[in-house]
PDB file of C-alpha atoms in Angstrom:
ATOM      1  CA  MET A  16      51.225  55.396  31.546  1.00  0.00           C
ATOM      2  CA  ASP A  17      54.343  56.593  33.408  1.00  0.00           C
ATOM      3  CA  ARG A  18      57.229  54.179  33.800  1.00  0.00           C
ATOM      4  CA  ILE A  19      59.189  54.820  37.001  1.00  0.00           C
ATOM      5  CA  LEU A  20      62.395  52.950  37.775  1.00  0.00           C
ATOM      6  CA  VAL A  21      63.319  52.489  41.439  1.00  0.00           C
ATOM      7  CA  VAL A  22      66.920  51.554  42.211  1.00  0.00           C
ATOM      8  CA  ASP A  23      67.463  50.106  45.700  1.00  0.00           C
ATOM      9  CA  ALA A  24      71.209  49.837  46.401  1.00  0.00           C
ATOM     10  CA  GLY A  25      71.444  47.608  49.455  1.00  0.00           C
ATOM     11  CA  ASN A  26      74.494  46.302  51.255  1.00  0.00           C
ATOM     12  CA  THR A  27      74.977  43.225  49.084  1.00  0.00           C
ATOM     13  CA  SER A  28      72.913  43.745  45.927  1.00  0.00           C
ATOM     14  CA  ILE A  29      71.098  46.330  43.815  1.00  0.00           C
ATOM     15  CA  LYS A  30      67.428  45.793  43.029  1.00  0.00           C
ATOM     16  CA  TYR A  31      65.838  47.440  40.000  1.00  0.00           C
ATOM     17  CA  THR A  32      62.050  47.737  40.208  1.00  0.00           C
ATOM     18  CA  LEU A  33      59.887  49.008  37.365  1.00  0.00           C
ATOM     19  CA  PHE A  34      56.537  50.658  38.082  1.00  0.00           C
ATOM     20  CA  TYR A  35      53.804  51.347  35.558  1.00  0.00           C
ATOM     21  CA  ASP A  36      52.043  54.150  37.417  1.00  0.00           C
ATOM     22  CA  SER A  37      51.632  52.620  40.909  1.00  0.00           C
ATOM     23  CA  LYS A  38      51.918  48.942  39.891  1.00  0.00           C
ATOM     24  CA  VAL A  39      55.124  46.887  40.180  1.00  0.00           C
ATOM     25  CA  VAL A  40      55.786  45.263  36.799  1.00  0.00           C
ATOM     26  CA  TRP A  41      59.080  43.507  37.523  1.00  0.00           C
ATOM     27  CA  GLN A  42      62.105  43.496  39.771  1.00  0.00           C
ATOM     28  CA  TYR A  43      65.622  42.483  38.663  1.00  0.00           C
ATOM     29  CA  ARG A  44      69.059  42.318  40.246  1.00  0.00           C
ATOM     30  CA  ASP A  45      70.797  41.973  36.881  1.00  0.00           C
ATOM     31  CA  GLU A  46      72.069  45.324  35.584  1.00  0.00           C
ATOM     32  CA  GLU A  47      72.842  43.950  32.125  1.00  0.00           C
ATOM     33  CA  ALA A  48      69.276  42.710  31.688  1.00  0.00           C
ATOM     34  CA  LEU A  49      68.104  46.164  32.713  1.00  0.00           C
ATOM     35  CA  LYS A  50      70.238  47.876  30.051  1.00  0.00           C
ATOM     36  CA  ILE A  51      68.969  45.538  27.348  1.00  0.00           C
ATOM     37  CA  PHE A  52      65.354  46.111  28.361  1.00  0.00           C
ATOM     38  CA  TYR A  53      65.763  49.867  28.203  1.00  0.00           C
ATOM     39  CA  SER A  54      67.399  49.870  24.805  1.00  0.00           C
ATOM     40  CA  THR A  55      63.830  50.363  23.532  1.00  0.00           C
ATOM     41  CA  GLN A  56      61.965  51.659  26.612  1.00  0.00           C
ATOM     42  CA  ARG A  57      62.869  54.634  28.783  1.00  0.00           C
ATOM     43  CA  PRO A  58      61.652  55.473  32.308  1.00  0.00           C
ATOM     44  CA  ALA A  59      59.952  58.802  32.901  1.00  0.00           C
ATOM     45  CA  ALA A  60      61.956  59.153  36.131  1.00  0.00           C
ATOM     46  CA  ILE A  61      64.465  57.217  38.233  1.00  0.00           C
ATOM     47  CA  TYR A  62      64.377  57.130  42.039  1.00  0.00           C
ATOM     48  CA  VAL A  63      67.556  55.963  43.784  1.00  0.00           C
ATOM     49  CA  ALA A  64      67.747  54.814  47.407  1.00  0.00           C
ATOM     50  CA  SER A  65      71.220  53.774  48.560  1.00  0.00           C
ATOM     51  CA  VAL A  66      72.704  52.666  51.878  1.00  0.00           C
ATOM     52  CA  ARG A  67      76.169  52.476  50.312  1.00  0.00           C
ATOM     53  CA  SER A  68      79.047  54.912  50.741  1.00  0.00           C
ATOM     54  CA  GLU A  69      78.903  58.293  49.049  1.00  0.00           C
ATOM     55  CA  SER A  70      81.453  57.265  46.426  1.00  0.00           C
ATOM     56  CA  ALA A  71      79.665  53.971  45.680  1.00  0.00           C
ATOM     57  CA  THR A  72      76.332  55.791  45.424  1.00  0.00           C
ATOM     58  CA  ASN A  73      77.863  58.340  43.060  1.00  0.00           C
ATOM     59  CA  ASP A  74      79.096  55.488  40.858  1.00  0.00           C
ATOM     60  CA  ILE A  75      75.564  54.086  40.659  1.00  0.00           C
ATOM     61  CA  VAL A  76      74.091  57.510  39.853  1.00  0.00           C
ATOM     62  CA  ASN A  77      76.727  58.151  37.168  1.00  0.00           C
ATOM     63  CA  THR A  78      76.017  54.781  35.545  1.00  0.00           C
ATOM     64  CA  LEU A  79      72.275  55.460  35.481  1.00  0.00           C
ATOM     65  CA  GLN A  80      72.751  58.953  34.062  1.00  0.00           C
ATOM     66  CA  ALA A  81      75.017  57.561  31.347  1.00  0.00           C
ATOM     67  CA  CYS A  82      72.390  54.960  30.414  1.00  0.00           C
ATOM     68  CA  PHE A  83      69.439  57.382  30.575  1.00  0.00           C
ATOM     69  CA  PRO A  84      70.802  60.923  30.045  1.00  0.00           C
ATOM     70  CA  ALA A  85      67.385  62.432  29.310  1.00  0.00           C
ATOM     71  CA  THR A  86      65.664  60.961  32.384  1.00  0.00           C
ATOM     72  CA  ALA A  87      65.189  62.934  35.614  1.00  0.00           C
ATOM     73  CA  LEU A  88      66.841  61.241  38.600  1.00  0.00           C
ATOM     74  CA  GLN A  89      65.853  61.700  42.228  1.00  0.00           C
ATOM     75  CA  LEU A  90      68.258  60.630  44.976  1.00  0.00           C
ATOM     76  CA  LEU A  91      66.212  59.765  48.060  1.00  0.00           C
ATOM     77  CA  TYR A  92      67.221  60.526  51.652  1.00  0.00           C
ATOM     78  CA  SER A  93      65.680  60.080  55.073  1.00  0.00           C
ATOM     79  CA  GLN A  94      63.878  63.248  56.161  1.00  0.00           C
ATOM     80  CA  ALA A  95      62.215  64.588  59.284  1.00  0.00           C
ATOM     81  CA  GLN A  96      58.858  64.021  57.603  1.00  0.00           C
ATOM     82  CA  ALA A  97      57.645  62.651  54.277  1.00  0.00           C
ATOM     83  CA  CYS A  98      54.373  61.292  52.913  1.00  0.00           C
ATOM     84  CA  GLY A  99      52.648  61.902  56.232  1.00  0.00           C
ATOM     85  CA  VAL A 100      55.201  59.938  58.290  1.00  0.00           C
ATOM     86  CA  LYS A 101      57.308  61.553  61.023  1.00  0.00           C
ATOM     87  CA  ASN A 102      60.859  60.324  61.620  1.00  0.00           C
ATOM     88  CA  ALA A 103      61.737  59.341  65.223  1.00  0.00           C
ATOM     89  CA  TYR A 104      65.413  60.302  64.913  1.00  0.00           C
ATOM     90  CA  ASP A 105      66.736  63.586  66.331  1.00  0.00           C
ATOM     91  CA  GLU A 106      69.054  63.586  63.293  1.00  0.00           C
ATOM     92  CA  PRO A 107      66.642  62.282  60.627  1.00  0.00           C
ATOM     93  CA  ALA A 108      69.273  61.836  57.903  1.00  0.00           C
ATOM     94  CA  ARG A 109      71.053  59.208  60.028  1.00  0.00           C
ATOM     95  CA  LEU A 110      68.132  56.798  59.769  1.00  0.00           C
ATOM     96  CA  GLY A 111      68.938  54.361  56.962  1.00  0.00           C
ATOM     97  CA  VAL A 112      66.951  55.293  53.892  1.00  0.00           C
ATOM     98  CA  ASP A 113      65.887  51.665  53.435  1.00  0.00           C
ATOM     99  CA  ARG A 114      64.326  51.649  56.908  1.00  0.00           C
ATOM    100  CA  TRP A 115      62.665  55.001  56.245  1.00  0.00           C
ATOM    101  CA  LEU A 116      61.129  53.791  53.005  1.00  0.00           C
ATOM    102  CA  THR A 117      59.813  50.526  54.489  1.00  0.00           C
ATOM    103  CA  VAL A 118      58.071  52.468  57.251  1.00  0.00           C
ATOM    104  CA  ILE A 119      56.475  54.879  54.774  1.00  0.00           C
ATOM    105  CA  ALA A 120      55.340  52.062  52.474  1.00  0.00           C
ATOM    106  CA  ALA A 121      53.897  50.000  55.324  1.00  0.00           C
ATOM    107  CA  HIS A 122      52.023  53.010  56.724  1.00  0.00           C
ATOM    108  CA  HIS A 123      50.462  53.866  53.354  1.00  0.00           C
ATOM    109  CA  HIS A 124      49.796  50.401  51.937  1.00  0.00           C
ATOM    110  CA  ILE A 125      48.791  48.593  55.142  1.00  0.00           C
ATOM    111  CA  GLY A 126      48.130  51.135  57.898  1.00  0.00           C
ATOM    112  CA  GLY A 127      47.441  50.768  61.593  1.00  0.00           C
ATOM    113  CA  ASN A 128      49.977  50.173  64.352  1.00  0.00           C
ATOM    114  CA  LEU A 129      52.792  48.264  62.635  1.00  0.00           C
ATOM    115  CA  VAL A 130      56.038  46.445  63.292  1.00  0.00           C
ATOM    116  CA  VAL A 131      58.081  46.354  60.081  1.00  0.00           C
ATOM    117  CA  VAL A 132      60.763  43.653  59.765  1.00  0.00           C
ATOM    118  CA  ASP A 133      63.320  43.732  56.944  1.00  0.00           C
ATOM    119  CA  ALA A 134      65.411  40.553  57.215  1.00  0.00           C
ATOM    120  CA  GLY A 135      68.296  40.706  54.779  1.00  0.00           C
ATOM    121  CA  THR A 136      72.027  41.266  55.281  1.00  0.00           C
ATOM    122  CA  ALA A 137      71.012  43.073  58.458  1.00  0.00           C
ATOM    123  CA  ILE A 138      67.742  42.515  60.291  1.00  0.00           C
ATOM    124  CA  LYS A 139      65.940  45.810  60.818  1.00  0.00           C
ATOM    125  CA  VAL A 140      62.837  46.240  62.932  1.00  0.00           C
ATOM    126  CA  ASP A 141      60.879  49.502  62.988  1.00  0.00           C
ATOM    127  CA  VAL A 142      57.646  50.479  64.706  1.00  0.00           C
ATOM    128  CA  VAL A 143      55.156  52.986  63.290  1.00  0.00           C
ATOM    129  CA  SER A 144      51.837  54.138  64.728  1.00  0.00           C
ATOM    130  CA  THR A 145      48.471  54.484  63.060  1.00  0.00           C
ATOM    131  CA  ALA A 146      49.042  58.243  62.981  1.00  0.00           C
ATOM    132  CA  GLY A 147      52.233  57.818  60.945  1.00  0.00           C
ATOM    133  CA  GLU A 148      54.667  58.415  63.788  1.00  0.00           C
ATOM    134  CA  HIS A 149      57.838  56.379  63.461  1.00  0.00           C
ATOM    135  CA  LEU A 150      58.594  55.306  67.028  1.00  0.00           C
ATOM    136  CA  GLY A 151      62.105  53.932  66.450  1.00  0.00           C
ATOM    137  CA  GLY A 152      63.567  50.508  65.905  1.00  0.00           C
ATOM    138  CA  TYR A 153      66.479  48.085  66.006  1.00  0.00           C
ATOM    139  CA  ILE A 154      69.289  46.813  63.771  1.00  0.00           C
ATOM    140  CA  THR A 155      71.076  43.498  64.229  1.00  0.00           C
ATOM    141  CA  PRO A 156      73.264  41.391  61.912  1.00  0.00           C
ATOM    142  CA  GLY A 157      71.369  39.010  59.677  1.00  0.00           C
ATOM    143  CA  LEU A 158      71.856  35.249  59.805  1.00  0.00           C
ATOM    144  CA  ALA A 159      74.557  35.088  57.118  1.00  0.00           C
ATOM    145  CA  LEU A 160      76.394  38.083  58.578  1.00  0.00           C
ATOM    146  CA  MET A 161      76.441  36.508  62.050  1.00  0.00           C
ATOM    147  CA  GLU A 162      77.913  33.299  60.659  1.00  0.00           C
ATOM    148  CA  GLN A 163      80.444  35.206  58.575  1.00  0.00           C
ATOM    149  CA  SER A 164      81.643  37.187  61.591  1.00  0.00           C
ATOM    150  CA  LEU A 165      82.447  33.971  63.463  1.00  0.00           C
ATOM    151  CA  LEU A 166      84.289  32.509  60.489  1.00  0.00           C
ATOM    152  CA  THR A 167      86.370  35.632  59.894  1.00  0.00           C
ATOM    153  CA  GLN A 168      87.050  36.635  63.506  1.00  0.00           C
ATOM    154  CA  THR A 169      87.966  33.258  64.991  1.00  0.00           C
ATOM    155  CA  ALA A 170      90.821  30.886  64.215  1.00  0.00           C
ATOM    156  CA  LYS A 171      89.207  27.479  64.593  1.00  0.00           C
ATOM    157  CA  VAL A 172      85.512  27.928  63.877  1.00  0.00           C
ATOM    158  CA  ARG A 173      85.581  26.398  60.410  1.00  0.00           C
ATOM    159  CA  TYR A 174      83.264  24.299  58.266  1.00  0.00           C
ATOM    160  CA  VAL A 175      82.086  24.003  54.667  1.00  0.00           C
ATOM    161  CA  ALA A 176      78.577  24.617  53.377  1.00  0.00           C
ATOM    162  CA  GLU A 177      77.878  20.889  52.981  1.00  0.00           C
ATOM    163  CA  GLU A 178      78.252  20.443  56.751  1.00  0.00           C
ATOM    164  CA  VAL A 179      75.296  22.731  57.516  1.00  0.00           C
ATOM    165  CA  VAL A 180      72.540  20.138  57.875  1.00  0.00           C
ATOM    166  CA  THR A 181      69.492  19.994  60.075  1.00  0.00           C
ATOM    167  CA  GLY A 182      69.465  17.742  63.097  1.00  0.00           C
ATOM    168  CA  ASN A 183      67.596  16.974  66.282  1.00  0.00           C
ATOM    169  CA  GLY A 184      68.576  17.995  69.785  1.00  0.00           C
ATOM    170  CA  LEU A 185      71.577  20.057  70.736  1.00  0.00           C
ATOM    171  CA  PRO A 186      73.977  20.748  67.853  1.00  0.00           C
ATOM    172  CA  ASN A 187      76.710  18.124  67.641  1.00  0.00           C
ATOM    173  CA  SER A 188      78.970  19.757  65.060  1.00  0.00           C
ATOM    174  CA  THR A 189      80.577  23.161  64.603  1.00  0.00           C
ATOM    175  CA  ALA A 190      78.479  23.799  61.517  1.00  0.00           C
ATOM    176  CA  ARG A 191      75.234  23.116  63.370  1.00  0.00           C
ATOM    177  CA  ALA A 192      76.429  24.981  66.477  1.00  0.00           C
ATOM    178  CA  VAL A 193      77.032  28.167  64.485  1.00  0.00           C
ATOM    179  CA  ALA A 194      74.054  27.986  62.111  1.00  0.00           C
ATOM    180  CA  GLU A 195      71.525  27.023  64.765  1.00  0.00           C
ATOM    181  CA  GLY A 196      73.067  29.308  67.383  1.00  0.00           C
ATOM    182  CA  CYS A 197      72.694  32.323  65.095  1.00  0.00           C
ATOM    183  CA  TYR A 198      69.157  31.255  64.247  1.00  0.00           C
ATOM    184  CA  GLU A 199      68.217  31.014  67.934  1.00  0.00           C
ATOM    185  CA  MET A 200      69.730  34.442  68.637  1.00  0.00           C
ATOM    186  CA  VAL A 201      67.592  36.053  65.942  1.00  0.00           C
ATOM    187  CA  LEU A 202      64.465  34.219  67.098  1.00  0.00           C
ATOM    188  CA  GLY A 203      65.081  35.390  70.663  1.00  0.00           C
ATOM    189  CA  PHE A 204      65.565  38.983  69.496  1.00  0.00           C
ATOM    190  CA  LEU A 205      62.351  38.992  67.470  1.00  0.00           C
ATOM    191  CA  GLY A 206      60.440  37.107  70.149  1.00  0.00           C
ATOM    192  CA  ARG A 207      61.284  39.708  72.799  1.00  0.00           C
ATOM    193  CA  ILE A 208      60.068  42.503  70.530  1.00  0.00           C
ATOM    194  CA  HIS A 209      56.893  40.572  69.827  1.00  0.00           C
ATOM    195  CA  ASN A 210      56.227  40.359  73.553  1.00  0.00           C
ATOM    196  CA  ASP A 211      56.064  44.164  73.634  1.00  0.00           C
ATOM    197  CA  TYR A 212      54.174  44.619  70.357  1.00  0.00           C
ATOM    198  CA  ALA A 213      52.010  41.504  70.071  1.00  0.00           C
ATOM    199  CA  ASP A 214      48.917  43.619  69.379  1.00  0.00           C
ATOM    200  CA  TYR A 215      50.567  45.360  66.388  1.00  0.00           C
ATOM    201  CA  GLN A 216      50.299  44.093  62.831  1.00  0.00           C
ATOM    202  CA  TRP A 217      53.666  42.689  61.706  1.00  0.00           C
ATOM    203  CA  VAL A 218      54.883  43.311  58.158  1.00  0.00           C
ATOM    204  CA  VAL A 219      57.859  41.440  56.734  1.00  0.00           C
ATOM    205  CA  THR A 220      60.211  41.865  53.784  1.00  0.00           C
ATOM    206  CA  GLY A 221      63.653  40.487  52.974  1.00  0.00           C
ATOM    207  CA  GLY A 222      64.866  36.969  52.241  1.00  0.00           C
ATOM    208  CA  ASP A 223      64.806  35.471  55.750  1.00  0.00           C
ATOM    209  CA  GLY A 224      61.795  37.264  57.180  1.00  0.00           C
ATOM    210  CA  GLU A 225      58.943  34.918  56.368  1.00  0.00           C
ATOM    211  CA  VAL A 226      60.772  31.801  57.641  1.00  0.00           C
ATOM    212  CA  LEU A 227      61.696  33.500  60.920  1.00  0.00           C
ATOM    213  CA  MET A 228      58.162  34.732  61.522  1.00  0.00           C
ATOM    214  CA  ALA A 229      56.712  31.299  60.770  1.00  0.00           C
ATOM    215  CA  LYS A 230      59.083  29.705  63.288  1.00  0.00           C
ATOM    216  CA  LEU A 231      57.869  32.134  65.951  1.00  0.00           C
ATOM    217  CA  GLY A 232      54.236  31.614  65.007  1.00  0.00           C
ATOM    218  CA  ILE A 233      53.761  35.343  64.351  1.00  0.00           C
ATOM    219  CA  SER A 234      51.035  36.291  61.896  1.00  0.00           C
ATOM    220  CA  VAL A 235      52.531  38.608  59.274  1.00  0.00           C
ATOM    221  CA  ILE A 236      51.790  40.406  56.044  1.00  0.00           C
ATOM    222  CA  LYS A 237      54.508  39.654  53.493  1.00  0.00           C
ATOM    223  CA  GLN A 238      55.476  42.447  51.096  1.00  0.00           C
ATOM    224  CA  PRO A 239      58.635  41.775  49.042  1.00  0.00           C
ATOM    225  CA  TYR A 240      58.599  45.210  47.369  1.00  0.00           C
ATOM    226  CA  LEU A 241      58.392  47.298  50.532  1.00  0.00           C
ATOM    227  CA  VAL A 242      61.514  49.440  49.927  1.00  0.00           C
ATOM    228  CA  ALA A 243      60.560  50.054  46.308  1.00  0.00           C
ATOM    229  CA  LEU A 244      56.987  50.981  47.224  1.00  0.00           C
ATOM    230  CA  GLY A 245      58.269  53.502  49.761  1.00  0.00           C
ATOM    231  CA  ALA A 246      60.707  54.923  47.225  1.00  0.00           C
ATOM    232  CA  LYS A 247      57.883  55.361  44.733  1.00  0.00           C
ATOM    233  CA  LEU A 248      55.830  57.321  47.284  1.00  0.00           C
ATOM    234  CA  VAL A 249      58.716  59.569  48.347  1.00  0.00           C
ATOM    235  CA  GLY A 250      60.015  60.104  44.819  1.00  0.00           C
ATOM    236  CA  ASP A 251      56.565  61.051  43.563  1.00  0.00           C
ATOM    237  CA  GLU A 252      56.200  63.520  46.428  1.00  0.00           C
ATOM    238  CA  GLN A 253      59.559  65.110  45.588  1.00  0.00           C
ATOM    239  CA  ILE A 254      58.581  65.429  41.932  1.00  0.00           C
ATOM    240  CA  ARG A 255      55.290  67.101  42.870  1.00  0.00           C
ATOM    241  CA  GLY A 256      57.174  69.521  45.134  1.00  0.00           C
ATOM    242  CA  GLN A 257      59.376  70.592  42.236  1.00  0.00           C
ATOM    243  CA  LYS A 258      56.465  71.554  40.013  1.00  0.00           C
TER     244      LYS A 258
END
């Protein structure tokens, strides 16, 4: 049974996902726990998908190679075509690899005409057809990033976490005004897209996705491992191509 480690270096955290063949066994964000686990077990291959800078990605790769010097490592990039999916971008490499991998995973594991929503630090929405044609998509700041931008770019929009409480009617505090205002902006954004793609199956991943979809009343398939599943497909294809 092959053990494959997928490393998903996102904007705010790194997720480590272990596969036994095609099955997800666990997912951690704790690098130290990962090192302890692999003091006795070694992956057959490591697939790395990173949206971080080149230098930050190199640091991650160097750390992994130091921990597992005998293990083959594949660095994943967005391509014009992979695993039967065609990239919509004229410059395919400029599509974020996380978006690329979610589209590939959704196409293979779910299929049909799909809208893929990844709601994390940024909220990313991509559309893919039954035939595997990526049609394009959107990126907008996530809820926490929207709030943070107001707090860092304005002088008097200030509050502490304890002030963010739910209430009825129009917000009557700065904390509610910001939190609920950002929430309504995201709901409006997703609602407009749903108007155009209501007949597509919606797939959601990321921390805020399920709550947002429930608020809109949109029926979704939840898949928390979407990036990792896409990385597994693309990494396996690269390995086969090298043989």
